[in-house]
Amino acid sequence: MNKLPSPKRSLVFFLVPHFTLLPFSGAIETLRIANRMLGYTAYDWRIASVDGEKVYSSSGIGIEVNSSLADERRYLTGGNRPNMAIVCSGVYVEEFRNKSVNAWLREAYNRNVIIGSLCTGAHVLASAGLLNGKRCAIHWENLPGFAENFPQAEVYADLYEIDGNLYTCAGGTASLDMMLNIIGQDFGEGLVNRVCEQHLTDRVRNANDRQRLPLRARLGVQNSKVLQIIELMEANLAEPLSLLEIADHADLSRRQIERLFRQEMGRSPARYYLEIRLDRARHLLVQSSMPVVEVAVACGFVSASHFSKCYRELYNRSPQQERAERKLVKSSNRSGVVV
């Protein structure tokens, strides 16, 4: 009887409370389909948590695990050492602080275990000090807070990033793309295509494909000059450009820009610029513990009082109220999960 080939990779998926179910299940299903197409277990995996107990996702669905953090630390020096450890997280990741998890990730990395993350998991890797000077990806909604909290990391709004033995993924369906990249490394394009057919996926996306819809589709704007100006604004939030500087970049007059924005966006360019800066501020307020004055500076406001005034005018509440309401929602969501 012919002996089946040994597993190509052994993975451990580490679940952080309130992890996002879609990227987690998408990653595992991609590996399962690869095994099915190959006809043997090329990829095996187990699921771990801090205490070895069931972990609940952000949707309230609980997942049973196979091991605890203590088990995984022992496995690093034995036959059960994985080839890859992937941190799966989601909402509230900024509140997850565990020195033992950080130590485990560092030890695994130092023992040449590939370290990965799904969705917001890059936050955990950065907390462990693994992303200093490294390229990484995180979900676009969490990118502003992450960039402020971990300035040493080179974070990008890509689907996934691979930097040496570090694999980070933005979450959502991007976990499929990252896993397909791994399968392609191991078995080539033929198997990747077969897995895609089973997924009903018509193409493999590149790592640097956009996370979000292009501005043209997201905003419903067709004018290329307006889109160019908006991209310029989004790239300069901490130190806003003057309308004169924007006009120079766009090769338009101030009056032409004013007219275009009134036609396409229904407001002045200054108003639109203010709104996207305040939107970034809102993300920072709910995703980080940065003081309000630091949030104001990060979003291009010269003073906390001016920032608060503008924020209240747009959202009908102060930055402090925004943060307090967010904490209340978090508490309510936690108590609403069935355990």
Short mmCIF file of C-alpha atoms in Angstrom, two decimals, residues 29-255:
data_model
loop_
_atom_site.label_atom_id
_atom_site.label_comp_id
_atom_site.label_asym_id
_atom_site.label_seq_id
_atom_site.Cartn_x
_atom_site.Cartn_y
_atom_site.Cartn_z
CA GLU A 29 -12.23 26.36 4.09
CA THR A 30 -9.59 27.25 1.50
CA LEU A 31 -7.15 24.81 3.10
CA ARG A 32 -9.87 22.13 3.41
CA ILE A 33 -10.72 22.42 -0.28
CA ALA A 34 -7.02 22.15 -1.18
CA ASN A 35 -6.82 18.91 0.81
CA ARG A 36 -9.90 17.59 -0.97
CA MET A 37 -8.52 18.43 -4.39
CA LEU A 38 -5.20 16.75 -3.53
CA GLY A 39 -6.83 13.68 -2.07
CA TYR A 40 -4.82 13.75 1.15
CA THR A 41 -4.18 16.00 4.15
CA ALA A 42 -1.55 18.38 2.87
CA TYR A 43 -2.63 20.98 5.43
CA ASP A 44 -3.62 20.22 8.99
CA TRP A 45 -4.59 22.70 11.66
CA ARG A 46 -5.75 23.18 15.18
CA ILE A 47 -7.47 26.05 16.95
CA ALA A 48 -6.14 27.66 20.12
CA SER A 49 -7.23 30.21 22.70
CA VAL A 50 -5.64 31.76 25.76
CA ASP A 51 -7.26 29.33 28.22
CA GLY A 52 -8.27 26.47 25.94
CA GLU A 53 -11.95 27.41 26.24
CA LYS A 54 -14.51 28.23 23.55
CA VAL A 55 -14.10 31.67 21.97
CA TYR A 56 -17.01 33.76 20.72
CA SER A 57 -16.81 35.65 17.46
CA SER A 58 -18.16 39.16 16.93
CA SER A 59 -21.35 37.55 15.57
CA GLY A 60 -21.86 35.63 18.83
CA ILE A 61 -20.99 32.23 17.36
CA GLY A 62 -18.72 30.23 19.64
CA ILE A 63 -15.87 28.09 18.34
CA GLU A 64 -14.47 25.14 20.28
CA VAL A 65 -10.68 25.01 20.41
CA ASN A 66 -8.11 22.25 20.57
CA SER A 67 -5.41 23.80 22.73
CA SER A 68 -4.52 26.53 25.17
CA LEU A 69 -1.70 29.05 25.07
CA ALA A 70 0.21 26.95 27.62
CA ASP A 71 -0.13 23.93 25.31
CA GLU A 72 1.12 25.91 22.33
CA ARG A 73 4.16 27.15 24.22
CA ARG A 74 5.05 23.53 25.07
CA TYR A 75 4.50 22.43 21.49
CA LEU A 76 7.18 24.84 20.25
CA THR A 77 9.90 22.50 21.54
CA GLY A 78 8.31 19.21 20.48
CA GLY A 79 6.86 17.31 17.58
CA ASN A 80 3.67 19.36 17.58
CA ARG A 81 5.44 22.59 16.64
CA PRO A 82 3.41 24.25 13.86
CA ASN A 83 4.83 25.62 10.63
CA MET A 84 2.55 28.64 10.87
CA ALA A 85 0.66 30.44 13.66
CA ILE A 86 -2.15 32.79 12.65
CA VAL A 87 -3.80 35.31 14.98
CA CYS A 88 -7.50 35.84 14.24
CA SER A 89 -9.14 38.92 15.73
CA GLY A 90 -11.77 41.53 14.94
CA VAL A 91 -13.53 44.30 16.82
CA TYR A 92 -12.13 45.59 20.12
CA VAL A 93 -8.67 44.20 19.30
CA GLU A 94 -7.07 47.33 20.75
CA GLU A 95 -8.28 46.20 24.18
CA PHE A 96 -6.64 42.76 23.93
CA ARG A 97 -3.44 42.88 25.92
CA ASN A 98 -1.75 39.65 26.92
CA LYS A 99 1.98 39.49 27.64
CA SER A 100 1.96 35.70 27.46
CA VAL A 101 0.53 35.80 23.94
CA ASN A 102 3.21 38.33 22.96
CA ALA A 103 5.94 36.11 24.40
CA TRP A 104 4.58 33.04 22.59
CA LEU A 105 4.49 34.87 19.25
CA ARG A 106 8.04 36.14 19.68
CA GLU A 107 9.33 32.69 20.65
CA ALA A 108 7.52 31.05 17.74
CA TYR A 109 8.94 33.63 15.34
CA ASN A 110 12.44 33.11 16.69
CA ARG A 111 12.00 29.35 16.11
CA ASN A 112 11.23 30.04 12.43
CA VAL A 113 7.49 29.53 12.72
CA ILE A 114 5.72 31.70 10.15
CA ILE A 115 3.53 34.22 11.99
CA GLY A 116 0.35 35.49 10.39
CA SER A 117 -2.78 37.48 11.15
CA LEU A 118 -6.30 37.90 9.82
CA CYS A 119 -8.43 41.07 9.89
CA THR A 120 -7.16 43.19 12.81
CA GLY A 121 -4.65 40.58 14.00
CA ALA A 122 -1.74 42.79 12.92
CA HIS A 123 -2.52 44.79 16.06
CA VAL A 124 -1.56 41.77 18.19
CA LEU A 125 1.58 41.13 16.15
CA ALA A 126 2.60 44.78 16.48
CA SER A 127 2.00 44.65 20.25
CA ALA A 128 4.43 41.73 20.36
CA GLY A 129 7.03 43.90 18.60
CA LEU A 130 7.10 41.75 15.45
CA LEU A 131 6.11 44.44 12.95
CA ASN A 132 8.73 47.12 13.65
CA GLY A 133 10.13 48.07 10.26
CA LYS A 134 7.97 45.42 8.57
CA ARG A 135 5.29 45.72 5.90
CA CYS A 136 1.83 44.71 7.07
CA ALA A 137 -1.85 44.92 6.19
CA ILE A 138 -4.89 45.53 8.35
CA HIS A 139 -8.56 46.18 7.67
CA TRP A 140 -9.03 49.68 6.23
CA GLU A 141 -11.39 50.70 9.03
CA ASN A 142 -8.68 50.03 11.63
CA LEU A 143 -5.78 51.45 9.65
CA PRO A 144 -5.87 55.04 11.05
CA GLY A 145 -5.76 53.91 14.69
CA PHE A 146 -3.15 51.26 13.95
CA ALA A 147 -0.88 53.74 12.15
CA GLU A 148 -1.03 56.13 15.10
CA ASN A 149 -0.46 53.41 17.72
CA PHE A 150 2.36 51.63 15.86
CA PRO A 151 4.30 54.18 13.81
CA GLN A 152 7.26 51.77 13.49
CA ALA A 153 5.19 49.40 11.36
CA GLU A 154 4.84 50.00 7.61
CA VAL A 155 1.10 49.50 7.23
CA TYR A 156 -0.65 49.43 3.86
CA ALA A 157 -4.26 49.25 2.72
CA ASP A 158 -3.50 46.10 0.71
CA LEU A 159 -5.37 42.80 0.80
CA TYR A 160 -2.39 41.10 2.42
CA GLU A 161 1.32 41.63 2.93
CA ILE A 162 4.17 39.14 3.12
CA ASP A 163 7.42 40.31 4.67
CA GLY A 164 9.76 37.38 5.29
CA ASN A 165 8.08 35.06 7.79
CA LEU A 166 5.30 37.54 8.53
CA TYR A 167 1.94 37.22 6.73
CA THR A 168 -0.73 39.81 7.51
CA CYS A 169 -4.17 39.98 5.95
CA ALA A 170 -6.83 42.69 5.92
CA GLY A 171 -9.63 40.24 6.68
CA GLY A 172 -12.93 39.64 4.94
CA THR A 173 -12.48 37.60 1.77
CA ALA A 174 -8.82 38.66 1.58
CA SER A 175 -8.01 35.64 3.77
CA LEU A 176 -8.87 33.46 0.76
CA ASP A 177 -6.35 35.35 -1.34
CA MET A 178 -3.59 34.98 1.24
CA MET A 179 -4.25 31.26 1.62
CA LEU A 180 -4.32 30.82 -2.16
CA ASN A 181 -0.90 32.49 -2.27
CA ILE A 182 0.39 29.92 0.23
CA ILE A 183 -1.15 27.04 -1.73
CA GLY A 184 0.41 28.42 -4.89
CA GLN A 185 3.83 28.48 -3.24
CA ASP A 186 3.42 24.84 -2.21
CA PHE A 187 1.68 23.27 -5.20
CA GLY A 188 1.55 25.74 -8.06
CA GLU A 189 -1.08 27.52 -10.09
CA GLY A 190 -2.95 24.38 -11.13
CA LEU A 191 -4.15 23.60 -7.63
CA VAL A 192 -4.94 27.26 -6.98
CA ASN A 193 -7.24 27.28 -10.02
CA ARG A 194 -9.02 24.14 -8.88
CA VAL A 195 -9.58 25.60 -5.40
CA CYS A 196 -10.92 28.81 -6.97
CA GLU A 197 -13.40 26.79 -9.02
CA GLN A 198 -14.69 25.13 -5.85
CA HIS A 199 -14.92 28.54 -4.17
CA LEU A 200 -16.83 29.92 -7.18
CA THR A 201 -14.11 32.57 -7.34
CA ASP A 202 -13.31 33.74 -10.85
CA ARG A 203 -9.87 35.18 -10.18
CA VAL A 204 -7.02 35.33 -7.69
CA ARG A 205 -6.53 38.87 -6.46
CA ASN A 206 -3.06 40.32 -6.06
CA ALA A 207 -1.75 41.24 -2.63
CA ASN A 208 -1.77 44.95 -3.45
CA ASP A 209 -5.30 45.05 -4.86
CA ARG A 210 -7.57 47.60 -3.20
CA GLN A 211 -9.42 46.71 -0.01
CA ARG A 212 -12.16 49.23 -0.68
CA LEU A 213 -14.09 50.08 -3.80
CA PRO A 214 -12.34 52.62 -6.04
CA LEU A 215 -13.33 56.21 -5.32
CA ARG A 216 -15.25 56.35 -8.59
CA ALA A 217 -17.57 53.55 -7.47
CA ARG A 218 -17.63 54.43 -3.78
CA LEU A 219 -18.60 58.07 -4.29
CA GLY A 220 -20.49 57.77 -7.56
CA VAL A 221 -18.25 60.46 -9.06
CA GLN A 222 -17.05 60.28 -12.65
CA ASN A 223 -15.05 63.51 -13.00
CA SER A 224 -11.38 62.52 -13.03
CA LYS A 225 -10.19 65.90 -11.71
CA VAL A 226 -12.49 65.71 -8.70
CA LEU A 227 -11.29 62.15 -7.99
CA GLN A 228 -7.67 63.28 -8.27
CA ILE A 229 -8.28 66.10 -5.78
CA ILE A 230 -10.08 63.80 -3.31
CA GLU A 231 -7.20 61.31 -3.43
CA LEU A 232 -4.84 64.22 -2.74
CA MET A 233 -6.96 65.29 0.23
CA GLU A 234 -7.09 61.76 1.67
CA ALA A 235 -3.30 61.54 1.43
CA ASN A 236 -2.83 64.79 3.37
CA LEU A 237 -5.05 64.72 6.45
CA ALA A 238 -2.55 65.45 9.21
CA GLU A 239 -1.18 68.49 7.39
CA PRO A 240 -4.01 69.73 5.16
CA LEU A 241 -3.11 71.41 1.91
CA SER A 242 -4.39 74.87 1.10
CA LEU A 243 -6.81 75.26 -1.79
CA LEU A 244 -4.04 77.07 -3.67
CA GLU A 245 -1.70 74.10 -3.23
CA ILE A 246 -4.45 71.73 -4.37
CA ALA A 247 -5.08 73.91 -7.41
CA ASP A 248 -1.39 73.75 -8.33
CA HIS A 249 -1.37 69.95 -8.07
CA ALA A 250 -4.56 69.60 -10.11
CA ASP A 251 -3.55 72.22 -12.68
CA LEU A 252 -6.83 74.05 -12.15
CA SER A 253 -7.82 77.45 -10.81
CA ARG A 254 -9.41 77.83 -7.37
CA ARG A 255 -12.63 78.93 -9.02
#
